[in-house]
mmCIF file of C-alpha atoms in Angstrom:
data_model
loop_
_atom_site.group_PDB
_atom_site.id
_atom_site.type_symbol
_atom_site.label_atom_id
_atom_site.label_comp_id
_atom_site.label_asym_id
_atom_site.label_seq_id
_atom_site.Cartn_x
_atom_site.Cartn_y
_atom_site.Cartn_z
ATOM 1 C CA UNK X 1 -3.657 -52.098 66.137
ATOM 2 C CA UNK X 2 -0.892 -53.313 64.442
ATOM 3 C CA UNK X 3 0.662 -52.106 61.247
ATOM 4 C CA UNK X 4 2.787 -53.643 58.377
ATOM 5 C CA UNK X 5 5.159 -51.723 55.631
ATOM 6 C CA UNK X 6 6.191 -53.876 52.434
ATOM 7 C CA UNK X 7 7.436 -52.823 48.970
ATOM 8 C CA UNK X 8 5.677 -53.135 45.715
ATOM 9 C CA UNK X 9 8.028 -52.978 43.037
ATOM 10 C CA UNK X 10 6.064 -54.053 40.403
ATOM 11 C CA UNK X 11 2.636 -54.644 39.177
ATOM 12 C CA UNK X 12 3.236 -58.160 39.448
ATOM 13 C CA UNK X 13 4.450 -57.360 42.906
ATOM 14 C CA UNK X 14 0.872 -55.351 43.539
ATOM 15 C CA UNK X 15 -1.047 -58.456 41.647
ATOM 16 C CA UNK X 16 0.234 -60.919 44.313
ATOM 17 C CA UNK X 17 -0.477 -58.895 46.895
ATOM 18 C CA UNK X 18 -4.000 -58.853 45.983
ATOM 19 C CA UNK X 19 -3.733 -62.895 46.469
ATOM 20 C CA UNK X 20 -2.137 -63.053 49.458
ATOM 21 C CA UNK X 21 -4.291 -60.244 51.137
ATOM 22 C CA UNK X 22 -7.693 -61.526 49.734
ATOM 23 C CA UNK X 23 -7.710 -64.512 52.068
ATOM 24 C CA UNK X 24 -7.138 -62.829 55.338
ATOM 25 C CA UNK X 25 -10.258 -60.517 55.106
ATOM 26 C CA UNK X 26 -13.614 -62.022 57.570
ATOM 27 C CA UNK X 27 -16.552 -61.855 54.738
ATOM 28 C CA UNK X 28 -17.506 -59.087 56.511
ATOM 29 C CA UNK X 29 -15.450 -56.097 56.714
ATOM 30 C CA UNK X 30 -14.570 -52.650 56.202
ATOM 31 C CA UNK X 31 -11.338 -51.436 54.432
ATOM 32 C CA UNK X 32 -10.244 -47.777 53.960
ATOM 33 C CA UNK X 33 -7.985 -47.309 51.081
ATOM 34 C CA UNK X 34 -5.536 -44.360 51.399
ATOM 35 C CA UNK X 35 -3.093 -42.757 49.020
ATOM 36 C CA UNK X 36 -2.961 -39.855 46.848
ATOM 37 C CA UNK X 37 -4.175 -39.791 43.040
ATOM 38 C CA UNK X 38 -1.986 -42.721 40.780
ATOM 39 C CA UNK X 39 -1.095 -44.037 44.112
ATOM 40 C CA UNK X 40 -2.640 -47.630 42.700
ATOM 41 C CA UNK X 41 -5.661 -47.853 45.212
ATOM 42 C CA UNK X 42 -8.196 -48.964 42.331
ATOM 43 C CA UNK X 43 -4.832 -51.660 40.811
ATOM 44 C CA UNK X 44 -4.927 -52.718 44.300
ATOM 45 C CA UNK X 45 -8.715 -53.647 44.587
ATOM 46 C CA UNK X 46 -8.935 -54.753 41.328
ATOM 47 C CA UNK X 47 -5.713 -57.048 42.409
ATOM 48 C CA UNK X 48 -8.173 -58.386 45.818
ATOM 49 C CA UNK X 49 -11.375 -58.941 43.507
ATOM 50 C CA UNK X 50 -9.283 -61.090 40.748
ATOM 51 C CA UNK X 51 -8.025 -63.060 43.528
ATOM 52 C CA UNK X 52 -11.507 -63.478 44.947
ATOM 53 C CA UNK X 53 -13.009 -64.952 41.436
ATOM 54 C CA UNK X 54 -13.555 -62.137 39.485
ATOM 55 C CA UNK X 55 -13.171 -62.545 35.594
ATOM 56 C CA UNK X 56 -14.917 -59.644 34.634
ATOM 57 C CA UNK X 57 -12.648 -56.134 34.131
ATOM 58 C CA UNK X 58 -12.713 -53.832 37.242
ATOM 59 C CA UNK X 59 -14.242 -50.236 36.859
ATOM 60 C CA UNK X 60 -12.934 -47.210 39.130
ATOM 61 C CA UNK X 61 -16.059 -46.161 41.169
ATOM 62 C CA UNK X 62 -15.303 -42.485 40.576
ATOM 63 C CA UNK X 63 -18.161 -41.186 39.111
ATOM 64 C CA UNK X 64 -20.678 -43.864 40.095
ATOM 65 C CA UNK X 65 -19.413 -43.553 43.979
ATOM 66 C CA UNK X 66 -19.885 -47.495 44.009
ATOM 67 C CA UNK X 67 -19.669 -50.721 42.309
ATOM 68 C CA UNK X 68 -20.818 -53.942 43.272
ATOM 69 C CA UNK X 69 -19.685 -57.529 42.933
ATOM 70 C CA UNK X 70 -20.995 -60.820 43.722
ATOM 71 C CA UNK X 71 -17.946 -63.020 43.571
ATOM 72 C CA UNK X 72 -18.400 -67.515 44.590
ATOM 73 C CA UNK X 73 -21.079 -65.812 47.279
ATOM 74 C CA UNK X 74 -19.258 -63.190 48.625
ATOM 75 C CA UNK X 75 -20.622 -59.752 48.334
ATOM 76 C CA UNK X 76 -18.127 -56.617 47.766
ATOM 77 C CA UNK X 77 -19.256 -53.151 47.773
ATOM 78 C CA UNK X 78 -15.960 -50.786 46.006
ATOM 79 C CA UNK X 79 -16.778 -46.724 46.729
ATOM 80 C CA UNK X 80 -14.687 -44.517 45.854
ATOM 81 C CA UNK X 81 -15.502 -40.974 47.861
ATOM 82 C CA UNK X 82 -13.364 -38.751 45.519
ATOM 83 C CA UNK X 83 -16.443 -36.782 43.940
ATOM 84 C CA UNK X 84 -18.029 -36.474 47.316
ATOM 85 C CA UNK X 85 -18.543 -32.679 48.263
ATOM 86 C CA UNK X 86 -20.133 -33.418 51.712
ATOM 87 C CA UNK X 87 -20.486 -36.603 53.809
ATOM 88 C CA UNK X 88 -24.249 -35.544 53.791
ATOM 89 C CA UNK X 89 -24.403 -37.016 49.997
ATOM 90 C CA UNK X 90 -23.361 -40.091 51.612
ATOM 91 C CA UNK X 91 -26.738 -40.089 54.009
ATOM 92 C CA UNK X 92 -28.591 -39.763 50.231
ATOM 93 C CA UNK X 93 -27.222 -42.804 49.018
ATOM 94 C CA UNK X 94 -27.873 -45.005 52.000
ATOM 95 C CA UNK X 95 -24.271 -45.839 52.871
ATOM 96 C CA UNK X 96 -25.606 -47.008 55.877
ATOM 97 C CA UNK X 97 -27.324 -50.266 54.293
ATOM 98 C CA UNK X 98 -24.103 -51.164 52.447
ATOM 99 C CA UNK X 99 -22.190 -50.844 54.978
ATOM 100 C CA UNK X 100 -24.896 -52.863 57.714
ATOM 101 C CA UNK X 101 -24.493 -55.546 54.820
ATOM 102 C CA UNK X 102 -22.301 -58.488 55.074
ATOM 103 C CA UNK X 103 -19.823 -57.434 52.814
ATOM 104 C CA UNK X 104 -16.654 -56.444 52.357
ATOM 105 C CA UNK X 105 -16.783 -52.752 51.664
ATOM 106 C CA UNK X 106 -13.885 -51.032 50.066
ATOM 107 C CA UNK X 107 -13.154 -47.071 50.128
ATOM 108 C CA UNK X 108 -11.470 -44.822 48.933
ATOM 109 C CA UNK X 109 -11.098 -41.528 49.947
ATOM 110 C CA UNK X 110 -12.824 -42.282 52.866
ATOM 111 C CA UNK X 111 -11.755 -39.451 54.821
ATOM 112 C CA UNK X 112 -13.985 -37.222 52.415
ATOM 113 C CA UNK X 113 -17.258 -39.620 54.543
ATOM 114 C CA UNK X 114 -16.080 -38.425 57.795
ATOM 115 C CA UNK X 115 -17.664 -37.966 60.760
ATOM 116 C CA UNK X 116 -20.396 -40.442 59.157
ATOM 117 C CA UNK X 117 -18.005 -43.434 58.417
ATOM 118 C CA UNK X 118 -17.021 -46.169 61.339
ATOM 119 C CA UNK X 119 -13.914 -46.933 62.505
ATOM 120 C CA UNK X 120 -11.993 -49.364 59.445
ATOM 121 C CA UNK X 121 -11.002 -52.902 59.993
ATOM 122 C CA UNK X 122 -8.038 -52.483 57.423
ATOM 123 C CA UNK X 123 -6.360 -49.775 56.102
ATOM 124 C CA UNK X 124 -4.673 -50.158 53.394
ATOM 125 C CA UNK X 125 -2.329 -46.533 52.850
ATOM 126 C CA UNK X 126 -0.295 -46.738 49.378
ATOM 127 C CA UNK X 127 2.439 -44.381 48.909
ATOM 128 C CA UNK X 128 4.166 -44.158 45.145
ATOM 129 C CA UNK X 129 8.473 -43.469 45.344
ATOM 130 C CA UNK X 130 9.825 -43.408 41.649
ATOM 131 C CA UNK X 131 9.146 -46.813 40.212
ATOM 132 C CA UNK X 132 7.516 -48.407 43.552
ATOM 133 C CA UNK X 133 5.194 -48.261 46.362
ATOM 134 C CA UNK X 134 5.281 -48.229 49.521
ATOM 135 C CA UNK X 135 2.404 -49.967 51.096
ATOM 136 C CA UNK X 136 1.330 -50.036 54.454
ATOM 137 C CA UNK X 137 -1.339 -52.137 56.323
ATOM 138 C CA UNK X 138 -2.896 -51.609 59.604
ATOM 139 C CA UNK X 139 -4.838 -54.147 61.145
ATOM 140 C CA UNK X 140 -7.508 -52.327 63.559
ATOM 141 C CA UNK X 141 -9.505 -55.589 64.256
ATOM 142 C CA UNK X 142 -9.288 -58.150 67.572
ATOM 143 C CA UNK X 143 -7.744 -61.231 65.405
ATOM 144 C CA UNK X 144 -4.020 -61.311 64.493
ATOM 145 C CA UNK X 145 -3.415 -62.055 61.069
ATOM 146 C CA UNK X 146 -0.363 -64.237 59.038
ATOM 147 C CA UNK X 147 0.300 -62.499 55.883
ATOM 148 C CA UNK X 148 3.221 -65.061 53.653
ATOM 149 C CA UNK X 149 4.976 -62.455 51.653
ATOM 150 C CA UNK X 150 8.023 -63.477 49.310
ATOM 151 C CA UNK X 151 8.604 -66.723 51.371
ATOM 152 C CA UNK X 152 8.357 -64.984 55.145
ATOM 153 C CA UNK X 153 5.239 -65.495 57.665
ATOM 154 C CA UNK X 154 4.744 -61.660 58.457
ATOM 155 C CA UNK X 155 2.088 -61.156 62.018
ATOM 156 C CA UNK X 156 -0.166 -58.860 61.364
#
């Protein structure tokens, strides 16, 4: 495992994240997204999916659990657990064939899916201080990643 702190200072900052992250994920994947309410999770994903293709605007999956893009042949499944009451409701809604699907599944609030949810590839925790956040990645998978942030190679 091997984890990774940078600073977002601004939306741009988030933005270009999103480009530089998009690249590294394998097509198929599974990425928790961690961080309390306002943190920027959803500005985050929305960041990854416009620097996949998307033109189209990027809903919060809060009340419909999950959204679904098709983006230049790559599938993404975006959850967002927030509204979940017990990982049973999970079981209901067949998270198992999203996530057996080769896709790149996004979640948030995936600790509200435990015990049902694997182990994520990624984890991508966002904590807000003042004007900025703080985010940190942790790479759980086999394959050591280069991440080029503000002109520096970083191993992930």
């Amino acid at each position: 495992m091997n984890k990774l702190k940078i600073e977002l200072n601004t939306l741009e900052d988030t933005t270009l994240m999103g480009k530089k992250l998009w690249p590294l994920f394998p097509k198929r994947c599974l990425i928790f997204l961690q961080g309390d309410l306002g943190a920027g999770k959803t500005t985050l994903v929305r960041s990854l999916l416009n620097a996949a293709g998307h033109q189209s605007k990027v809903k919060s999956p809060t009340y419909t659990l999950v959204e679904e893009y098709n983006i230049n042949h790559q599938i993404v499944f975006h959850f967002d657990f927030y509204r979940i009451n017990d990982p049973e409701e999970l079981e209901f809604m067949g998270i198992r064939d999203y996530l057996d699907t080769d896709a790149i599944c996004f979640i948030e609030w995936a600790e509200l899916g435990q015990p049902l949810l694997p182990a994520a590839d990624f984890i991508l925790n966002l904590k807000a201080h003042a004007e900025k956040r703080i985010l940190t990645i942790t790479n759980n998978t086999d394959k050591s990643l280069c991440l080029n942030w503000k002109n520096k190679d970083l191993l992930l």
